[in-house]
Short mmCIF file of C-alpha atoms and ligand atoms in Angstrom, two decimals:
data_model
loop_
_atom_site.label_atom_id
_atom_site.label_comp_id
_atom_site.label_asym_id
_atom_site.label_seq_id
_atom_site.Cartn_x
_atom_site.Cartn_y
_atom_site.Cartn_z
CA UNK I 1 117.85 120.89 78.78
CA UNK I 2 114.37 119.39 79.19
CA UNK I 3 112.31 118.96 76.04
CA UNK I 4 108.55 119.14 76.18
CA UNK I 5 106.87 116.28 74.38
CA UNK I 6 103.13 115.80 74.05
CA UNK I 7 101.99 112.29 74.96
CA UNK I 8 102.17 110.07 71.90
CA UNK I 9 102.06 106.39 71.14
CA UNK I 10 105.63 105.47 70.27
CA UNK I 11 107.04 105.06 73.80
CA UNK I 12 105.30 104.80 77.18
CA UNK I 13 105.17 108.21 78.89
CA UNK I 14 106.77 106.72 82.01
CA UNK I 15 109.88 105.78 80.01
CA UNK I 16 110.05 109.24 78.47
CA UNK I 17 109.99 110.91 81.88
CA UNK I 18 112.61 108.50 83.18
CA UNK I 19 114.90 109.60 80.38
CA UNK I 20 114.46 113.21 81.47
CA UNK I 21 111.68 114.36 79.15
CA UNK I 22 108.68 116.34 80.33
CA UNK I 23 105.21 114.98 79.54
CA UNK I 24 101.93 116.91 79.66
CA UNK I 25 99.99 115.39 81.32
CA UNK I 26 102.52 113.52 83.47
CA UNK I 27 102.23 109.72 83.57
CA UNK I 28 100.39 108.46 86.63
CA UNK I 29 100.41 105.20 88.60
CA UNK I 30 99.94 104.55 92.32
CA UNK I 31 102.08 102.55 94.70
CA UNK I 32 100.10 99.45 95.79
CA UNK I 33 97.60 100.15 93.00
CA UNK I 34 96.65 96.46 92.96
CA UNK I 35 95.21 95.63 96.34
CA UNK I 36 92.55 95.65 98.95
CA UNK I 37 90.66 98.84 97.95
CA UNK I 38 89.57 97.02 94.75
CA UNK I 39 86.57 94.63 95.02
CA UNK I 40 87.92 92.61 92.07
CA UNK I 41 91.20 92.11 93.99
CA UNK I 42 89.37 90.92 97.11
CA UNK I 43 87.51 88.37 94.99
CA UNK I 44 90.68 86.87 93.53
CA UNK I 45 92.42 87.08 96.90
CA UNK I 46 89.61 85.10 98.56
CA UNK I 47 89.97 82.31 96.01
CA UNK I 48 93.76 82.20 95.93
CA UNK I 49 94.43 80.65 99.34
CA UNK I 50 97.21 82.46 101.19
CA UNK I 51 98.75 85.75 100.09
CA UNK I 52 101.99 83.99 99.13
CA UNK I 53 100.03 81.48 97.06
CA UNK I 54 98.60 84.44 95.18
CA UNK I 55 102.12 85.84 94.62
CA UNK I 56 103.29 82.45 93.26
CA UNK I 57 100.27 81.83 91.02
CA UNK I 58 101.22 83.43 87.67
CA UNK I 59 97.70 83.46 86.19
CA UNK I 60 96.11 85.04 89.26
CA UNK I 61 99.02 87.39 89.99
CA UNK I 62 98.94 88.60 86.36
CA UNK I 63 95.18 89.10 86.57
CA UNK I 64 95.56 91.16 89.75
CA UNK I 65 98.41 93.20 88.23
CA UNK I 66 96.19 94.13 85.29
CA UNK I 67 93.07 94.97 87.33
CA UNK I 68 93.95 98.61 88.06
CA UNK I 69 95.06 99.14 84.44
CA UNK I 70 91.75 97.82 83.14
CA UNK I 71 89.69 99.81 85.65
CA UNK I 72 91.58 103.12 85.64
CA UNK I 73 93.92 103.16 82.64
CA UNK I 74 97.09 103.96 84.62
CA UNK I 75 100.28 104.63 82.64
CA UNK I 76 102.19 101.83 84.35
CA UNK I 77 101.51 98.40 85.79
CA UNK I 78 103.56 97.16 88.74
CA UNK I 79 104.18 93.45 89.09
CA UNK I 80 101.96 91.97 91.79
CA UNK I 81 104.28 90.34 94.29
CA UNK I 82 105.80 91.38 97.61
CA UNK I 83 109.22 92.43 98.86
CA UNK I 84 109.16 89.44 101.24
CA UNK I 85 109.34 86.76 98.53
CA UNK I 86 113.12 87.24 98.82
CA UNK I 87 113.41 85.95 102.41
CA UNK I 88 110.91 83.24 101.48
CA UNK I 89 113.15 82.18 98.58
CA UNK I 90 116.16 82.17 100.95
CA UNK I 91 114.41 79.59 103.10
CA UNK I 92 113.15 81.84 105.93
CA UNK I 93 109.59 81.03 106.96
CA UNK I 94 107.25 83.87 105.85
CA UNK I 95 103.49 84.12 106.23
CA UNK I 96 100.91 86.88 105.94
CA UNK I 97 98.38 87.09 108.74
CA UNK I 98 95.02 88.68 107.86
CA UNK I 99 94.77 92.24 109.22
CA UNK I 100 98.20 91.93 110.80
CA UNK I 101 100.70 91.86 107.93
CA UNK I 102 103.78 89.75 107.40
CA UNK I 103 105.14 87.38 110.06
CA UNK I 104 108.58 85.75 109.72
CA UNK I 105 110.69 83.47 111.89
CA UNK I 106 113.05 86.23 113.10
CA UNK I 107 116.80 85.91 112.47
CA UNK I 108 118.08 86.17 116.05
CA UNK I 109 121.83 86.02 115.46
CA UNK I 110 124.60 85.52 112.92
CA UNK I 111 124.15 81.73 113.08
CA UNK I 112 120.57 82.19 111.85
CA UNK I 113 121.75 84.55 109.09
CA UNK I 114 124.32 81.98 107.95
CA UNK I 115 121.66 79.30 107.73
CA UNK I 116 119.83 81.13 104.89
CA UNK I 117 119.88 79.07 101.70
CA UNK I 118 121.29 80.62 98.55
CA UNK I 119 120.80 77.49 96.42
CA UNK I 120 117.62 77.33 94.38
CA UNK I 121 116.87 81.01 94.99
CA UNK I 122 115.92 81.94 91.40
CA UNK I 123 114.15 78.61 90.78
CA UNK I 124 111.91 79.32 93.79
CA UNK I 125 110.95 82.65 92.22
CA UNK I 126 110.28 81.25 88.73
CA UNK I 127 106.48 81.82 89.07
CA UNK I 128 107.14 85.54 89.58
CA UNK I 129 109.02 85.74 86.27
CA UNK I 130 106.20 83.82 84.62
CA UNK I 131 103.79 86.48 85.97
CA UNK I 132 105.94 89.22 84.41
CA UNK I 133 105.77 87.45 81.03
CA UNK I 134 102.00 87.02 81.22
CA UNK I 135 101.45 90.64 82.23
CA UNK I 136 103.66 91.99 79.46
CA UNK I 137 101.82 89.96 76.86
CA UNK I 138 98.46 91.28 78.11
CA UNK I 139 99.51 94.92 78.34
CA UNK I 140 99.07 97.72 75.81
CA UNK I 141 102.49 98.87 74.47
CA UNK I 142 101.80 102.36 75.86
CA UNK I 143 101.70 101.03 79.41
CA UNK I 144 105.07 100.44 81.07
CA UNK I 145 105.67 97.41 83.28
CA UNK I 146 107.51 98.02 86.55
CA UNK I 147 109.41 95.27 88.35
CA UNK I 148 110.65 95.81 91.90
CA UNK I 149 112.43 94.59 94.98
CA UNK I 150 112.67 95.74 98.57
CA UNK I 151 115.93 97.46 99.44
CA UNK I 152 118.25 95.32 101.58
CA UNK I 153 117.74 97.45 104.71
CA UNK I 154 113.94 97.33 104.55
CA UNK I 155 113.88 93.60 103.78
CA UNK I 156 116.37 93.01 106.62
CA UNK I 157 114.13 94.86 109.11
CA UNK I 158 111.43 92.21 108.53
CA UNK I 159 113.93 89.34 108.49
CA UNK I 160 115.46 90.36 111.81
CA UNK I 161 112.34 91.73 113.52
CA UNK I 162 109.99 89.03 112.28
CA UNK I 163 107.33 91.64 111.46
CA UNK I 164 106.81 95.30 110.67
CA UNK I 165 107.53 97.77 113.47
CA UNK I 166 107.35 101.54 113.79
CA UNK I 167 111.02 101.94 114.72
CA UNK I 168 112.80 98.88 113.23
CA UNK I 169 114.42 98.44 116.64
CA UNK I 170 115.40 94.79 116.16
CA UNK I 171 117.37 95.38 112.95
CA UNK I 172 118.95 98.58 114.27
CA UNK I 173 119.99 96.73 117.41
CA UNK I 174 121.46 93.81 115.42
CA UNK I 175 123.38 96.24 113.18
CA UNK I 176 124.87 98.10 116.18
CA UNK I 177 125.76 94.95 118.11
CA UNK I 178 127.11 92.86 115.25
CA UNK I 179 127.88 95.15 112.29
CA UNK I 180 129.89 92.45 110.50
CA UNK I 181 127.12 89.89 110.83
CA UNK I 182 124.59 92.43 109.65
CA UNK I 183 126.88 93.37 106.75
CA UNK I 184 126.88 89.70 105.71
CA UNK I 185 123.07 89.76 105.55
CA UNK I 186 123.00 93.04 103.59
CA UNK I 187 125.65 91.76 101.14
CA UNK I 188 123.62 88.61 100.57
CA UNK I 189 120.49 90.68 99.94
CA UNK I 190 122.36 92.93 97.48
CA UNK I 191 123.58 89.91 95.55
CA UNK I 192 120.22 88.15 95.32
CA UNK I 193 118.32 91.39 94.64
CA UNK I 194 120.49 92.05 91.57
CA UNK I 195 119.78 88.53 90.29
CA UNK I 196 116.09 88.88 91.05
CA UNK I 197 115.77 92.24 89.24
CA UNK I 198 117.72 91.03 86.20
CA UNK I 199 115.44 88.01 85.92
CA UNK I 200 112.40 90.34 86.02
CA UNK I 201 113.97 92.40 83.21
CA UNK I 202 114.62 89.27 81.16
CA UNK I 203 110.98 88.31 81.59
CA UNK I 204 109.73 91.69 80.29
CA UNK I 205 109.87 94.34 83.03
CA UNK I 206 110.94 97.73 81.60
CA UNK I 207 111.48 99.80 84.75
CA UNK I 208 112.65 98.80 88.23
CA UNK I 209 111.77 100.32 91.59
CA UNK I 210 113.73 99.74 94.80
CA UNK I 211 111.51 100.19 97.88
CA UNK I 212 113.39 101.35 100.98
CA UNK I 213 110.26 102.02 102.99
CA UNK I 214 112.06 102.02 106.35
CA UNK I 215 115.13 104.07 105.46
CA UNK I 216 113.88 107.04 107.48
CA UNK I 217 114.92 105.95 110.96
CA UNK I 218 118.62 105.58 110.23
CA UNK I 219 121.17 108.08 111.57
CA UNK I 220 123.43 109.44 108.80
CA UNK I 221 126.30 106.96 109.20
CA UNK I 222 123.89 104.03 109.19
CA UNK I 223 121.99 105.59 106.27
CA UNK I 224 125.25 105.66 104.28
CA UNK I 225 126.12 102.06 105.15
CA UNK I 226 122.74 100.29 105.10
CA UNK I 227 120.70 102.35 102.60
CA UNK I 228 122.93 104.36 100.25
CA UNK I 229 125.72 101.88 99.59
CA UNK I 230 123.49 98.82 99.00
CA UNK I 231 121.27 100.86 96.63
CA UNK I 232 124.35 101.98 94.73
CA UNK I 233 125.57 98.37 94.51
CA UNK I 234 122.20 97.16 93.24
CA UNK I 235 122.03 99.91 90.61
CA UNK I 236 125.55 99.21 89.37
CA UNK I 237 125.06 95.43 89.55
CA UNK I 238 121.91 95.65 87.42
CA UNK I 239 123.46 98.17 85.02
CA UNK I 240 126.51 95.94 84.48
CA UNK I 241 124.17 93.59 82.58
CA UNK I 242 121.39 96.01 81.56
CA UNK I 243 123.09 99.40 81.12
CA UNK I 244 120.02 101.36 80.00
CA UNK I 245 117.37 100.18 82.42
CA UNK I 246 115.56 103.02 84.20
CA UNK I 247 115.54 102.65 87.98
CA UNK I 248 113.40 104.47 90.56
CA UNK I 249 114.62 104.64 94.18
CA UNK I 250 112.30 105.16 97.16
CA UNK I 251 114.30 106.00 100.30
CA UNK I 252 111.17 106.85 102.28
CA UNK I 253 111.57 109.28 105.14
CA UNK I 254 115.21 110.30 104.61
CA UNK I 255 114.29 114.00 104.23
CA UNK I 256 117.41 116.12 103.66
CA UNK I 257 119.37 113.02 102.57
CA UNK I 258 117.20 112.55 99.45
CA UNK I 259 119.57 114.61 97.22
CA UNK I 260 122.60 112.54 98.32
CA UNK I 261 120.66 109.38 97.53
CA UNK I 262 119.59 110.72 94.11
CA UNK I 263 123.11 111.72 93.20
CA UNK I 264 125.17 108.84 94.57
CA UNK I 265 123.01 105.84 93.69
CA UNK I 266 122.68 106.74 90.00
CA UNK I 267 118.91 106.16 89.94
CA UNK I 268 116.90 107.87 87.16
CA UNK I 269 114.14 108.96 89.53
CA UNK I 270 113.38 109.25 93.21
CA UNK I 271 109.99 108.48 94.63
CA UNK I 272 109.27 111.30 97.08
CA UNK I 273 107.41 110.64 100.31
CA UNK I 274 104.55 112.81 101.48
CA UNK I 275 106.62 114.86 103.93
CA UNK I 276 108.99 116.35 101.32
CA UNK I 277 108.14 120.00 100.52
CA UNK I 278 107.40 120.64 96.84
CA UNK I 279 109.94 123.49 96.63
CA UNK I 280 112.61 121.16 98.01
CA UNK I 281 111.70 118.49 95.45
CA UNK I 282 111.82 121.03 92.64
CA UNK I 283 115.06 122.76 93.62
CA UNK I 284 117.07 119.94 95.18
CA UNK I 285 115.95 116.92 93.19
CA UNK I 286 114.15 117.62 89.94
CA UNK I 287 117.11 119.43 88.39
CA UNK I 288 119.11 116.19 88.60
CA UNK I 289 116.62 113.32 88.33
CA UNK I 290 112.98 112.69 87.51
CA UNK I 291 110.71 112.82 90.53
CA UNK I 292 107.75 110.68 91.51
CA UNK I 293 105.11 111.48 94.11
CA UNK I 294 104.01 112.74 96.49
CA UNK I 295 100.30 113.02 97.25
CA UNK I 296 99.28 112.01 100.77
CA UNK I 297 97.47 108.62 100.55
CA UNK I 298 95.13 109.82 103.34
CA UNK I 299 94.09 112.82 101.27
CA UNK I 300 93.04 110.34 98.60
CA UNK I 301 90.84 108.73 101.26
CA UNK I 302 89.28 112.09 102.25
CA UNK I 303 88.77 113.42 98.72
CA UNK I 304 86.85 116.62 98.04
CA UNK I 305 88.19 120.10 97.38
CA UNK I 306 91.32 119.55 99.52
CA UNK I 307 92.33 116.68 97.24
CA UNK I 308 91.91 118.78 94.10
CA UNK I 309 93.83 121.70 95.59
CA UNK I 310 96.78 119.51 96.47
CA UNK I 311 96.83 117.78 93.07
CA UNK I 312 96.93 121.24 91.47
CA UNK I 313 99.77 122.35 93.76
CA UNK I 314 101.87 119.32 92.83
CA UNK I 315 101.20 119.84 89.11
CA UNK I 316 101.90 123.57 89.38
CA UNK I 317 105.16 123.15 91.25
CA UNK I 318 106.56 120.05 89.52
CA UNK I 319 104.62 119.67 86.25
CA UNK I 320 107.13 121.59 84.13
CA UNK I 321 109.92 119.16 84.94
CA UNK I 322 110.17 115.37 84.64
CA UNK I 323 107.33 114.19 86.90
CA UNK I 324 105.61 110.86 87.52
CA UNK I 325 102.40 111.52 89.42
CA UNK I 326 102.04 109.13 92.36
CA UNK I 327 101.34 108.96 96.08
CA UNK I 328 103.95 109.56 98.77
CA UNK I 329 103.40 105.96 99.99
CA UNK I 330 101.07 103.06 99.15
CA UNK I 331 97.33 103.46 98.61
CA UNK I 332 95.40 102.36 101.71
CA UNK I 333 92.57 99.78 101.70
CA UNK I 334 89.82 102.25 102.72
CA UNK I 335 90.41 104.47 99.63
CA UNK I 336 87.14 105.10 97.74
CA UNK I 337 87.36 104.17 94.06
CA UNK I 338 85.66 107.39 93.02
CA UNK I 339 88.53 109.38 94.55
CA UNK I 340 91.03 107.50 92.42
CA UNK I 341 88.90 108.33 89.37
CA UNK I 342 88.75 111.98 90.48
CA UNK I 343 92.55 112.04 90.87
CA UNK I 344 93.21 110.64 87.41
CA UNK I 345 90.69 112.97 85.77
CA UNK I 346 92.27 115.97 87.49
CA UNK I 347 95.84 115.04 86.56
CA UNK I 348 94.88 114.37 82.96
CA UNK I 349 92.39 117.20 82.69
O1 LIG B 401 96.13 90.22 102.22
C1 LIG B 401 96.59 91.00 101.40
O2 LIG B 401 96.01 91.21 100.33
C2 LIG B 401 97.90 91.62 101.78
C3 LIG B 401 98.12 93.04 101.40
C4 LIG B 401 99.40 93.17 100.58
C5 LIG B 401 99.48 93.52 99.22
C6 LIG B 401 98.35 93.87 98.30
C7 LIG B 401 100.72 92.89 101.03
C8 LIG B 401 101.14 92.44 102.36
N1 LIG B 401 101.59 93.09 99.96
C9 LIG B 401 100.87 93.48 98.84
C10 LIG B 401 101.41 93.72 97.48
C11 LIG B 401 102.63 94.55 97.33
N2 LIG B 401 103.58 94.82 98.29
C12 LIG B 401 103.04 95.13 96.12
C13 LIG B 401 102.30 94.87 94.82
C14 LIG B 401 102.27 95.75 93.73
C15 LIG B 401 101.47 97.04 93.90
O3 LIG B 401 102.06 98.03 94.34
O4 LIG B 401 100.31 97.05 93.49
C16 LIG B 401 104.22 95.84 96.38
C17 LIG B 401 105.05 96.70 95.44
C18 LIG B 401 104.55 95.63 97.75
C19 LIG B 401 105.76 96.15 98.40
C20 LIG B 401 105.89 96.07 99.88
N3 LIG B 401 105.51 95.06 100.72
C21 LIG B 401 106.56 97.05 100.65
C22 LIG B 401 107.22 98.28 100.09
C23 LIG B 401 106.25 99.36 99.79
C24 LIG B 401 105.52 99.96 100.98
O5 LIG B 401 104.29 99.92 100.95
O6 LIG B 401 106.18 100.48 101.88
C25 LIG B 401 106.53 96.63 101.99
C26 LIG B 401 107.11 97.34 103.19
C27 LIG B 401 105.87 95.36 102.03
C28 LIG B 401 105.63 94.51 103.23
C29 LIG B 401 104.20 94.23 103.38
N4 LIG B 401 103.52 93.29 102.65
C30 LIG B 401 102.18 93.30 102.99
C31 LIG B 401 102.00 94.30 104.00
C32 LIG B 401 100.70 94.61 104.68
C33 LIG B 401 103.27 94.89 104.20
C34 LIG B 401 103.57 96.07 105.09
C35 LIG B 401 103.55 95.72 106.53
C36 LIG B 401 104.12 96.84 107.39
O7 LIG B 401 103.56 97.96 107.35
O8 LIG B 401 105.11 96.59 108.05
#
């Protein structure tokens, strides 16, 4: 049975919702809430050197993490880092090219996969854990701190393809041609992701999110093997050491497979992409887990009456169950700040 609790100060609203409670108003944060739509981010970014240097500079990364909390008063902060620090820490060359996104030395075959370095993995990521500590110490106790990792499949698509792609063809091809070799890569990513998430928890993260942004192109058998099973292994690996940690899963684009993911992985919440119908979310998901989402990031760019109507529809359909208000995918750089303010006022109003 859901209990209705008015927002109060003893526990962050995000944590209440993740334990199945209903909050009025629902907690709100936005995927990619620290980033290029904020002038204060662009300023720090310009001074930081490369994007990876920003991720590995605890003072600056903590500052950037806190920027959207200071400006908008969101209910949660998300660690400023990237899913691709994992391949970087495994010794694969990663860089971020302005206006192009991430570029990696692609893993062409099993030999290349085997050459990844496991030694020194956590030491390489020590600045990230330092960022978590700094953020937690600068954050109001009412604001939850979210740590994260990319899901093995999504991280592997960049490692194998060398960059983002609309169809993840390189990784899908690798997985079809050499399933055992690909399994080795996924197993490695599961193992290091568990370590990485546990270290974030030790440093002060209170919630974890697993981003499987490219899960949507997998046929059902491949979905089960490369998305569902690794997520389940990460959840149980983390829970073996931290049994009570709330975890949010984001299997973007998997449509009718969302309920299977919610049930079998053991996550506390699923982050719903923009394409999922609200009735489906309510009837197929929200009875079992908390739900997060699912406003279209492009509607937040457009603003106006259409934005308000859609916010109201989401609140009307999902607001009486455990809901975390968010976008269906990351905020885009051209988003006007006044639309973010309008969104928060509407959700809280
Ligand atoms: O120059 C810049 O400032 C680079 C822009 C940028 C930013 C702000 C990148 C490059 N990453 C980030 C931060 C980031 N990435 C966060 C920080 C916390 C926050 O949300 O505020 C998080 C959680 C991510 C996660 C991430 N990175 C994902 C999963 C979520 C999603 O959006 O799907 C993915 C797929 C990436 C890869 C990546 N990193 C950066 C870009 C432009 C991309 C996507 C490239 C592509 O579309 O293939």
